[in-house]
Amino acid sequence: MIPRTYRRPGRCTGRNGARVGAALALAAAVAFAPVAAAMPRDADTDAPSLDFLPWKSRAERDAHGDGYKVTVPVPPPARGVRLPKVAGAEGRPLVVIDAGHGGNDPGAINPQAALREKDVTLKIAKAIRDALVEGGRARVALTRDDDRYIPLRERFGIARRLRADLFISVHCDSVGAGLPTGATAYTLSDVASDREAALLAARENKSDVIAGVRLGRDADVTSILIDLTQRETMNASAGFARLLGREAKPLMPVKTNFHRTASLMVLKAPDMPSVLFETGYISTPADAAFLDSKAGREKIAETVRRAVEVYFARRLAVR
């Protein structure tokens, strides 16, 4: 019989031992990084750290005594976007107004008029907020009330966390040539909506996705519930867009085909009616002057106020 050499399980020597030790240290660093975020920080470092003493070979123990140490800096946990303040009387439906762009994203620019979309949309959003609060029929929150950037998903994410009844994202249109004029409203297209709903359901484990209701584990039932909710949301969005166009006609320039559909990220909340309101062309001198004037902003705000009040009155009537 040929003699064989057996090793104890889990024990390595020499270079292999060093490699295994380093690998185990790295694995431990990755596995325990979330835990370390809650640990106290070192006094002379900016971030907490984890020390790992991995497995060592006999040669390393003899040569180095205590072996070696791997230190992994762990950054503090990221903070989420803070929720904005809500203005208006309690018990009223909530409208979240999103001023497009912001921060290092200026949006469309009109160099002749020295206008940036992010500034114009913020002024319009504040005017809409003031008009709705004054009307007393709705509560209002702004996704941003200053010049800062918010990722697209965070914008409708803020509205969903607030359990908003309606989401309006305010923008300005722009073209490279020509002088088009008039406002438009966009709602989400059917195909993009279904795809986003599937991704959202998968990411959130198909629970607490639709208005906080647990959908269950049956894939077919879940798919049907999401589809029904999504279609109802899209119909409600389209209904508000039509109201917005009707109320806008006597007050501001609008395009003939006012209501359009598109696969826009900011509209992809599955359970909240959402509209992107292109208030006019910042690249066209006439529209730019209207958008940048106090009178123009007041007319846009009045348009939204009328549409919002009719929209919620109709929904209340059919309940």
C-alpha positions as YAML, in Angstrom:
chain: A
units: angstrom
residues:
- id: 1
  name: MET
  ca: [0.00, 0.00, 0.00]
- id: 2
  name: ILE
  ca: [1.26, 3.45, -0.90]
- id: 3
  name: PRO
  ca: [1.63, 5.65, 2.19]
- id: 4
  name: ARG
  ca: [-0.51, 8.82, 2.16]
- id: 5
  name: THR
  ca: [-0.25, 12.08, 4.05]
- id: 6
  name: TYR
  ca: [-3.40, 13.50, 5.59]
- id: 7
  name: ARG
  ca: [-3.99, 17.10, 6.75]
- id: 8
  name: ARG
  ca: [-6.51, 18.33, 9.21]
- id: 9
  name: PRO
  ca: [-9.46, 20.09, 7.57]
- id: 10
  name: GLY
  ca: [-9.22, 23.88, 7.53]
- id: 11
  name: ARG
  ca: [-5.48, 24.02, 8.14]
- id: 12
  name: CYS
  ca: [-2.97, 25.45, 5.62]
- id: 13
  name: THR
  ca: [0.75, 26.03, 5.80]
- id: 14
  name: GLY
  ca: [3.38, 28.19, 4.13]
- id: 15
  name: ARG
  ca: [2.31, 30.46, 1.25]
- id: 16
  name: ASN
  ca: [-1.04, 28.75, 0.96]
- id: 17
  name: GLY
  ca: [-1.71, 29.63, 4.56]
- id: 18
  name: ALA
  ca: [-0.94, 33.29, 3.89]
- id: 19
  name: ARG
  ca: [-3.20, 33.35, 0.85]
- id: 20
  name: VAL
  ca: [-6.05, 31.69, 2.70]
- id: 21
  name: GLY
  ca: [-5.57, 34.08, 5.61]
- id: 22
  name: ALA
  ca: [-5.73, 37.13, 3.35]
- id: 23
  name: ALA
  ca: [-8.80, 35.78, 1.56]
- id: 24
  name: LEU
  ca: [-10.58, 35.13, 4.84]
- id: 25
  name: ALA
  ca: [-9.71, 38.60, 6.05]
- id: 26
  name: LEU
  ca: [-11.14, 40.18, 2.92]
- id: 27
  name: ALA
  ca: [-14.30, 38.07, 3.15]
- id: 28
  name: ALA
  ca: [-14.75, 39.03, 6.77]
- id: 29
  name: ALA
  ca: [-14.25, 42.70, 5.91]
- id: 30
  name: VAL
  ca: [-16.99, 42.58, 3.31]
- id: 31
  name: ALA
  ca: [-19.35, 40.53, 5.48]
- id: 32
  name: PHE
  ca: [-19.05, 42.70, 8.57]
- id: 33
  name: ALA
  ca: [-18.81, 46.14, 6.93]
- id: 34
  name: PRO
  ca: [-22.51, 46.97, 7.56]
- id: 35
  name: VAL
  ca: [-22.09, 46.10, 11.23]
- id: 36
  name: ALA
  ca: [-19.07, 48.33, 11.56]
- id: 37
  name: ALA
  ca: [-21.03, 51.36, 10.42]
- id: 38
  name: ALA
  ca: [-22.70, 51.37, 13.83]
- id: 39
  name: MET
  ca: [-19.43, 50.95, 15.78]
- id: 40
  name: PRO
  ca: [-17.65, 53.87, 17.50]
- id: 41
  name: ARG
  ca: [-15.01, 55.68, 15.47]
- id: 42
  name: ASP
  ca: [-11.30, 55.70, 16.16]
- id: 43
  name: ALA
  ca: [-10.13, 58.93, 17.74]
- id: 44
  name: ASP
  ca: [-7.60, 59.81, 15.04]
- id: 45
  name: THR
  ca: [-9.44, 58.63, 11.93]
- id: 46
  name: ASP
  ca: [-12.41, 59.94, 9.95]
- id: 47
  name: ALA
  ca: [-14.12, 56.55, 9.66]
- id: 48
  name: PRO
  ca: [-14.58, 53.49, 11.91]
- id: 49
  name: SER
  ca: [-12.31, 50.53, 11.29]
- id: 50
  name: LEU
  ca: [-12.41, 46.78, 11.67]
- id: 51
  name: ASP
  ca: [-9.36, 44.70, 12.63]
- id: 52
  name: PHE
  ca: [-9.24, 41.10, 11.44]
- id: 53
  name: LEU
  ca: [-6.76, 38.47, 12.67]
- id: 54
  name: PRO
  ca: [-6.99, 35.80, 9.96]
- id: 55
  name: TRP
  ca: [-5.72, 32.24, 10.08]
- id: 56
  name: LYS
  ca: [-1.90, 32.01, 10.15]
- id: 57
  name: SER
  ca: [0.51, 29.30, 9.15]
- id: 58
  name: ARG
  ca: [2.95, 27.77, 11.65]
- id: 59
  name: ALA
  ca: [5.87, 29.46, 9.83]
- id: 60
  name: GLU
  ca: [4.19, 32.88, 10.13]
- id: 61
  name: ARG
  ca: [3.45, 32.40, 13.80]
- id: 62
  name: ASP
  ca: [7.09, 31.47, 14.40]
- id: 63
  name: ALA
  ca: [8.42, 34.39, 12.33]
- id: 64
  name: HIS
  ca: [6.08, 37.17, 13.41]
- id: 65
  name: GLY
  ca: [4.81, 36.13, 16.78]
- id: 66
  name: ASP
  ca: [1.36, 37.72, 16.77]
- id: 67
  name: GLY
  ca: [0.95, 37.32, 13.01]
- id: 68
  name: TYR
  ca: [-0.43, 40.09, 10.80]
- id: 69
  name: LYS
  ca: [-3.46, 42.36, 10.93]
- id: 70
  name: VAL
  ca: [-5.79, 43.67, 8.20]
- id: 71
  name: THR
  ca: [-7.50, 47.00, 8.90]
- id: 72
  name: VAL
  ca: [-10.47, 47.97, 6.73]
- id: 73
  name: PRO
  ca: [-11.83, 51.55, 6.95]
- id: 74
  name: VAL
  ca: [-15.64, 51.56, 6.89]
- id: 75
  name: PRO
  ca: [-17.45, 54.74, 5.77]
- id: 76
  name: PRO
  ca: [-20.43, 55.98, 7.78]
- id: 77
  name: PRO
  ca: [-23.88, 54.92, 6.55]
- id: 78
  name: ALA
  ca: [-25.33, 57.11, 3.82]
- id: 79
  name: ARG
  ca: [-28.19, 59.38, 4.79]
- id: 80
  name: GLY
  ca: [-31.38, 59.42, 2.74]
- id: 81
  name: VAL
  ca: [-32.95, 62.54, 1.29]
- id: 82
  name: ARG
  ca: [-34.85, 64.39, 4.00]
- id: 83
  name: LEU
  ca: [-38.58, 64.71, 3.59]
- id: 84
  name: PRO
  ca: [-39.86, 68.24, 2.87]
- id: 85
  name: LYS
  ca: [-42.33, 70.17, 4.98]
- id: 86
  name: VAL
  ca: [-46.00, 69.92, 4.07]
- id: 87
  name: ALA
  ca: [-48.07, 73.12, 3.92]
- id: 88
  name: GLY
  ca: [-51.85, 73.35, 4.07]
- id: 89
  name: ALA
  ca: [-54.81, 72.26, 6.14]
- id: 90
  name: GLU
  ca: [-54.82, 68.77, 7.64]
- id: 91
  name: GLY
  ca: [-57.14, 66.26, 6.02]
- id: 92
  name: ARG
  ca: [-56.75, 67.68, 2.52]
- id: 93
  name: PRO
  ca: [-55.25, 65.60, -0.32]
- id: 94
  name: LEU
  ca: [-51.51, 66.03, -0.77]
- id: 95
  name: VAL
  ca: [-49.90, 67.35, -3.96]
- id: 96
  name: VAL
  ca: [-46.12, 67.14, -4.35]
- id: 97
  name: ILE
  ca: [-44.62, 69.68, -6.75]
- id: 98
  name: ASP
  ca: [-41.24, 68.83, -8.23]
- id: 99
  name: ALA
  ca: [-39.11, 71.67, -9.58]
- id: 100
  name: GLY
  ca: [-37.09, 70.03, -12.36]
- id: 101
  name: HIS
  ca: [-33.28, 69.92, -12.39]
- id: 102
  name: GLY
  ca: [-31.24, 71.85, -9.77]
- id: 103
  name: GLY
  ca: [-27.73, 71.99, -8.35]
- id: 104
  name: ASN
  ca: [-25.10, 70.99, -10.90]
- id: 105
  name: ASP
  ca: [-27.86, 70.19, -13.40]
- id: 106
  name: PRO
  ca: [-29.04, 73.52, -14.87]
- id: 107
  name: GLY
  ca: [-31.46, 71.97, -17.37]
- id: 108
  name: ALA
  ca: [-32.14, 73.91, -20.57]
- id: 109
  name: ILE
  ca: [-30.41, 77.28, -20.89]
- id: 110
  name: ASN
  ca: [-31.38, 80.45, -22.76]
- id: 111
  name: PRO
  ca: [-28.10, 82.38, -23.00]
- id: 112
  name: GLN
  ca: [-29.72, 85.45, -24.61]
- id: 113
  name: ALA
  ca: [-32.16, 85.88, -21.73]
- id: 114
  name: ALA
  ca: [-29.68, 84.55, -19.15]
- id: 115
  name: LEU
  ca: [-32.22, 81.96, -17.99]
- id: 116
  name: ARG
  ca: [-31.59, 78.50, -16.60]
- id: 117
  name: GLU
  ca: [-34.38, 75.96, -16.41]
- id: 118
  name: LYS
  ca: [-33.56, 75.00, -12.83]
- id: 119
  name: ASP
  ca: [-34.15, 78.59, -11.65]
- id: 120
  name: VAL
  ca: [-37.34, 79.08, -13.65]
- id: 121
  name: THR
  ca: [-38.90, 75.80, -12.51]
- id: 122
  name: LEU
  ca: [-38.16, 76.54, -8.85]
- id: 123
  name: LYS
  ca: [-39.92, 79.92, -9.07]
- id: 124
  name: ILE
  ca: [-42.91, 78.33, -10.81]
- id: 125
  name: ALA
  ca: [-43.08, 75.49, -8.26]
- id: 126
  name: LYS
  ca: [-43.16, 77.98, -5.39]
- id: 127
  name: ALA
  ca: [-45.89, 79.99, -7.13]
- id: 128
  name: ILE
  ca: [-47.97, 76.81, -7.57]
- id: 129
  name: ARG
  ca: [-47.46, 75.91, -3.91]
- id: 130
  name: ASP
  ca: [-48.62, 79.35, -2.78]
- id: 131
  name: ALA
  ca: [-51.70, 79.23, -5.02]
- id: 132
  name: LEU
  ca: [-52.73, 75.77, -3.80]
- id: 133
  name: VAL
  ca: [-52.24, 76.64, -0.13]
- id: 134
  name: GLU
  ca: [-54.20, 79.87, -0.58]
- id: 135
  name: GLY
  ca: [-57.00, 77.94, -2.27]
- id: 136
  name: GLY
  ca: [-57.30, 75.74, 0.82]
- id: 137
  name: ARG
  ca: [-58.34, 72.58, -1.05]
- id: 138
  name: ALA
  ca: [-55.01, 70.74, -0.93]
- id: 139
  name: ARG
  ca: [-51.84, 70.27, 1.06]
- id: 140
  name: VAL
  ca: [-48.57, 70.88, -0.77]
- id: 141
  name: ALA
  ca: [-44.91, 69.85, -0.51]
- id: 142
  name: LEU
  ca: [-41.96, 70.71, -2.76]
- id: 143
  name: THR
  ca: [-39.29, 68.11, -3.55]
- id: 144
  name: ARG
  ca: [-36.80, 70.98, -3.39]
- id: 145
  name: ASP
  ca: [-37.12, 74.58, -2.25]
- id: 146
  name: ASP
  ca: [-33.55, 75.60, -3.04]
- id: 147
  name: ASP
  ca: [-30.88, 75.07, -5.68]
- id: 148
  name: ARG
  ca: [-29.85, 71.45, -5.15]
- id: 149
  name: TYR
  ca: [-29.78, 68.32, -7.24]
- id: 150
  name: ILE
  ca: [-32.09, 65.39, -6.47]
- id: 151
  name: PRO
  ca: [-31.81, 62.11, -8.43]
- id: 152
  name: LEU
  ca: [-34.85, 61.29, -10.55]
- id: 153
  name: ARG
  ca: [-35.89, 58.25, -8.51]
- id: 154
  name: GLU
  ca: [-35.61, 60.24, -5.28]
- id: 155
  name: ARG
  ca: [-38.04, 62.82, -6.66]
- id: 156
  name: PHE
  ca: [-41.01, 60.52, -6.96]
- id: 157
  name: GLY
  ca: [-39.61, 58.52, -4.04]
- id: 158
  name: ILE
  ca: [-40.12, 61.55, -1.80]
- id: 159
  name: ALA
  ca: [-43.72, 61.83, -2.97]
- id: 160
  name: ARG
  ca: [-44.36, 58.12, -2.34]
- id: 161
  name: ARG
  ca: [-42.85, 58.32, 1.15]
- id: 162
  name: LEU
  ca: [-45.20, 61.22, 1.88]
- id: 163
  name: ARG
  ca: [-48.10, 59.16, 0.43]
- id: 164
  name: ALA
  ca: [-48.93, 61.92, -2.03]
- id: 165
  name: ASP
  ca: [-52.22, 61.85, -3.93]
- id: 166
  name: LEU
  ca: [-50.77, 63.64, -6.96]
- id: 167
  name: PHE
  ca: [-47.26, 64.34, -8.27]
- id: 168
  name: ILE
  ca: [-46.50, 67.20, -10.69]
- id: 169
  name: SER
  ca: [-43.00, 67.67, -12.09]
- id: 170
  name: VAL
  ca: [-42.46, 71.16, -13.51]
- id: 171
  name: HIS
  ca: [-40.14, 71.66, -16.48]
- id: 172
  name: CYS
  ca: [-39.42, 73.97, -19.42]
- id: 173
  name: ASP
  ca: [-39.11, 72.74, -23.00]
- id: 174
  name: SER
  ca: [-36.29, 73.65, -25.36]
- id: 175
  name: VAL
  ca: [-35.28, 73.19, -29.01]
- id: 176
  name: GLY
  ca: [-32.10, 73.89, -30.94]
- id: 177
  name: ALA
  ca: [-33.80, 75.59, -33.90]
- id: 178
  name: GLY
  ca: [-37.12, 77.22, -34.64]
- id: 179
  name: LEU
  ca: [-39.52, 79.16, -32.44]
- id: 180
  name: PRO
  ca: [-42.10, 76.70, -31.09]
- id: 181
  name: THR
  ca: [-44.37, 77.86, -28.32]
- id: 182
  name: GLY
  ca: [-46.85, 76.44, -25.85]
- id: 183
  name: ALA
  ca: [-47.09, 74.12, -22.88]
- id: 184
  name: THR
  ca: [-47.50, 70.34, -22.88]
- id: 185
  name: ALA
  ca: [-48.17, 67.65, -20.29]
- id: 186
  name: TYR
  ca: [-46.65, 64.17, -20.29]
- id: 187
  name: THR
  ca: [-47.88, 61.00, -18.62]
- id: 188
  name: LEU
  ca: [-46.21, 57.61, -18.55]
- id: 189
  name: SER
  ca: [-46.53, 55.25, -21.50]
- id: 190
  name: ASP
  ca: [-47.97, 51.78, -21.03]
- id: 191
  name: VAL
  ca: [-44.96, 49.67, -22.05]
- id: 192
  name: ALA
  ca: [-42.41, 51.52, -19.92]
- id: 193
  name: SER
  ca: [-44.80, 51.49, -17.01]
- id: 194
  name: ASP
  ca: [-45.16, 47.71, -16.98]
- id: 195
  name: ARG
  ca: [-41.39, 47.18, -17.17]
- id: 196
  name: GLU
  ca: [-40.76, 49.57, -14.30]
- id: 197
  name: ALA
  ca: [-43.48, 47.96, -12.23]
- id: 198
  name: ALA
  ca: [-41.85, 44.57, -12.67]
- id: 199
  name: LEU
  ca: [-38.45, 45.92, -11.60]
- id: 200
  name: LEU
  ca: [-39.95, 47.71, -8.63]
- id: 201
  name: ALA
  ca: [-41.84, 44.61, -7.50]
- id: 202
  name: ALA
  ca: [-38.71, 42.47, -7.76]
- id: 203
  name: ARG
  ca: [-36.54, 44.97, -5.91]
- id: 204
  name: GLU
  ca: [-38.96, 45.40, -3.03]
- id: 205
  name: ASN
  ca: [-39.63, 41.67, -2.84]
- id: 206
  name: LYS
  ca: [-43.22, 42.13, -4.04]
- id: 207
  name: SER
  ca: [-44.38, 43.42, -0.70]
- id: 208
  name: ASP
  ca: [-45.48, 46.87, 0.46]
- id: 209
  name: VAL
  ca: [-45.25, 48.13, -3.12]
- id: 210
  name: ILE
  ca: [-48.78, 49.24, -3.86]
- id: 211
  name: ALA
  ca: [-49.95, 51.81, -1.31]
- id: 212
  name: GLY
  ca: [-48.41, 49.86, 1.56]
- id: 213
  name: VAL
  ca: [-50.46, 46.71, 0.88]
- id: 214
  name: ARG
  ca: [-48.69, 43.35, 1.05]
- id: 215
  name: LEU
  ca: [-49.39, 41.65, -2.27]
- id: 216
  name: GLY
  ca: [-48.69, 38.06, -1.25]
- id: 217
  name: ARG
  ca: [-46.48, 35.38, -2.73]
- id: 218
  name: ASP
  ca: [-48.55, 34.20, -5.67]
- id: 219
  name: ALA
  ca: [-46.70, 35.52, -8.73]
- id: 220
  name: ASP
  ca: [-49.79, 35.54, -10.96]
- id: 221
  name: VAL
  ca: [-51.93, 37.36, -8.41]
- id: 222
  name: THR
  ca: [-49.15, 39.86, -7.75]
- id: 223
  name: SER
  ca: [-48.75, 40.57, -11.45]
- id: 224
  name: ILE
  ca: [-52.49, 41.12, -11.88]
- id: 225
  name: LEU
  ca: [-52.72, 43.44, -8.84]
- id: 226
  name: ILE
  ca: [-49.76, 45.51, -10.00]
- id: 227
  name: ASP
  ca: [-51.17, 45.72, -13.51]
- id: 228
  name: LEU
  ca: [-54.61, 46.82, -12.28]
- id: 229
  name: THR
  ca: [-53.14, 49.40, -9.92]
- id: 230
  name: GLN
  ca: [-50.79, 50.68, -12.61]
- id: 231
  name: ARG
  ca: [-53.56, 51.05, -15.15]
- id: 232
  name: GLU
  ca: [-55.76, 52.88, -12.67]
- id: 233
  name: THR
  ca: [-52.84, 55.20, -11.89]
- id: 234
  name: MET
  ca: [-52.17, 55.84, -15.58]
- id: 235
  name: ASN
  ca: [-55.85, 56.58, -16.22]
- id: 236
  name: ALA
  ca: [-55.91, 59.02, -13.30]
- id: 237
  name: SER
  ca: [-52.73, 60.68, -14.60]
- id: 238
  name: ALA
  ca: [-54.23, 61.05, -18.07]
- id: 239
  name: GLY
  ca: [-57.41, 62.49, -16.59]
- id: 240
  name: PHE
  ca: [-55.47, 65.14, -14.69]
- id: 241
  name: ALA
  ca: [-53.41, 65.97, -17.79]
- id: 242
  name: ARG
  ca: [-56.62, 66.62, -19.76]
- id: 243
  name: LEU
  ca: [-57.92, 68.86, -16.98]
- id: 244
  name: LEU
  ca: [-54.63, 70.72, -16.94]
- id: 245
  name: GLY
  ca: [-54.88, 71.36, -20.67]
- id: 246
  name: ARG
  ca: [-58.48, 72.55, -20.38]
- id: 247
  name: GLU
  ca: [-57.68, 75.01, -17.59]
- id: 248
  name: ALA
  ca: [-54.50, 76.22, -19.30]
- id: 249
  name: LYS
  ca: [-56.08, 77.29, -22.61]
- id: 250
  name: PRO
  ca: [-57.62, 80.56, -21.42]
- id: 251
  name: LEU
  ca: [-54.58, 81.50, -19.31]
- id: 252
  name: MET
  ca: [-51.39, 80.54, -21.15]
- id: 253
  name: PRO
  ca: [-50.02, 79.34, -24.51]
- id: 254
  name: VAL
  ca: [-50.54, 75.61, -25.07]
- id: 255
  name: LYS
  ca: [-49.72, 73.23, -27.89]
- id: 256
  name: THR
  ca: [-52.51, 71.65, -29.92]
- id: 257
  name: ASN
  ca: [-51.50, 68.14, -28.84]
- id: 258
  name: PHE
  ca: [-51.20, 69.13, -25.20]
- id: 259
  name: HIS
  ca: [-51.30, 65.66, -23.63]
- id: 260
  name: ARG
  ca: [-48.52, 63.26, -24.64]
- id: 261
  name: THR
  ca: [-47.09, 60.01, -23.27]
- id: 262
  name: ALA
  ca: [-43.43, 59.11, -22.82]
- id: 263
  name: SER
  ca: [-41.16, 56.80, -20.83]
- id: 264
  name: LEU
  ca: [-39.94, 59.38, -18.31]
- id: 265
  name: MET
  ca: [-38.18, 58.17, -15.17]
- id: 266
  name: VAL
  ca: [-39.68, 60.79, -12.90]
- id: 267
  name: LEU
  ca: [-43.21, 59.52, -13.69]
- id: 268
  name: LYS
  ca: [-42.61, 55.88, -12.82]
- id: 269
  name: ALA
  ca: [-44.32, 55.58, -9.44]
- id: 270
  name: PRO
  ca: [-46.77, 52.67, -9.89]
- id: 271
  name: ASP
  ca: [-49.37, 53.81, -7.36]
- id: 272
  name: MET
  ca: [-49.40, 57.62, -7.61]
- id: 273
  name: PRO
  ca: [-50.91, 59.73, -10.44]
- id: 274
  name: SER
  ca: [-48.03, 61.69, -11.97]
- id: 275
  name: VAL
  ca: [-47.70, 64.36, -14.65]
- id: 276
  name: LEU
  ca: [-44.70, 66.16, -16.11]
- id: 277
  name: PHE
  ca: [-45.76, 69.71, -16.98]
- id: 278
  name: GLU
  ca: [-43.66, 71.39, -19.68]
- id: 279
  name: THR
  ca: [-44.72, 74.98, -19.02]
- id: 280
  name: GLY
  ca: [-43.34, 76.43, -22.28]
- id: 281
  name: TYR
  ca: [-40.19, 76.79, -24.37]
- id: 282
  name: ILE
  ca: [-37.36, 78.51, -22.54]
- id: 283
  name: SER
  ca: [-35.50, 78.65, -25.88]
- id: 284
  name: THR
  ca: [-38.25, 80.78, -27.51]
- id: 285
  name: PRO
  ca: [-38.12, 84.49, -26.60]
- id: 286
  name: ALA
  ca: [-41.90, 84.92, -26.17]
- id: 287
  name: ASP
  ca: [-42.29, 81.86, -23.96]
- id: 288
  name: ALA
  ca: [-39.11, 82.67, -22.04]
- id: 289
  name: ALA
  ca: [-40.41, 86.14, -21.20]
- id: 290
  name: PHE
  ca: [-43.72, 84.65, -20.06]
- id: 291
  name: LEU
  ca: [-42.07, 81.98, -17.89]
- id: 292
  name: ASP
  ca: [-39.71, 84.49, -16.26]
- id: 293
  name: SER
  ca: [-42.40, 87.05, -15.42]
- id: 294
  name: LYS
  ca: [-44.40, 87.24, -12.22]
- id: 295
  name: ALA
  ca: [-47.62, 87.51, -14.23]
- id: 296
  name: GLY
  ca: [-46.71, 84.40, -16.21]
- id: 297
  name: ARG
  ca: [-45.94, 82.39, -13.09]
- id: 298
  name: GLU
  ca: [-49.22, 83.46, -11.53]
- id: 299
  name: LYS
  ca: [-51.16, 82.27, -14.60]
- id: 300
  name: ILE
  ca: [-49.35, 78.92, -14.55]
- id: 301
  name: ALA
  ca: [-50.08, 78.58, -10.83]
- id: 302
  name: GLU
  ca: [-53.74, 79.45, -11.37]
- id: 303
  name: THR
  ca: [-53.94, 76.84, -14.12]
- id: 304
  name: VAL
  ca: [-52.62, 74.14, -11.81]
- id: 305
  name: ARG
  ca: [-54.80, 75.24, -8.90]
- id: 306
  name: ARG
  ca: [-57.99, 75.02, -10.96]
- id: 307
  name: ALA
  ca: [-57.04, 71.63, -12.42]
- id: 308
  name: VAL
  ca: [-56.10, 70.22, -9.01]
- id: 309
  name: GLU
  ca: [-59.32, 71.33, -7.35]
- id: 310
  name: VAL
  ca: [-61.51, 69.90, -10.13]
- id: 311
  name: TYR
  ca: [-59.49, 66.67, -10.16]
- id: 312
  name: PHE
  ca: [-59.93, 66.00, -6.44]
- id: 313
  name: ALA
  ca: [-63.58, 67.10, -6.49]
- id: 314
  name: ARG
  ca: [-64.29, 64.51, -9.22]
- id: 315
  name: ARG
  ca: [-62.46, 61.75, -7.39]
- id: 316
  name: LEU
  ca: [-64.33, 62.55, -4.19]
- id: 317
  name: ALA
  ca: [-67.65, 62.44, -6.06]
- id: 318
  name: VAL
  ca: [-67.11, 58.93, -7.42]
- id: 319
  name: ARG
  ca: [-66.14, 57.37, -4.07]
...
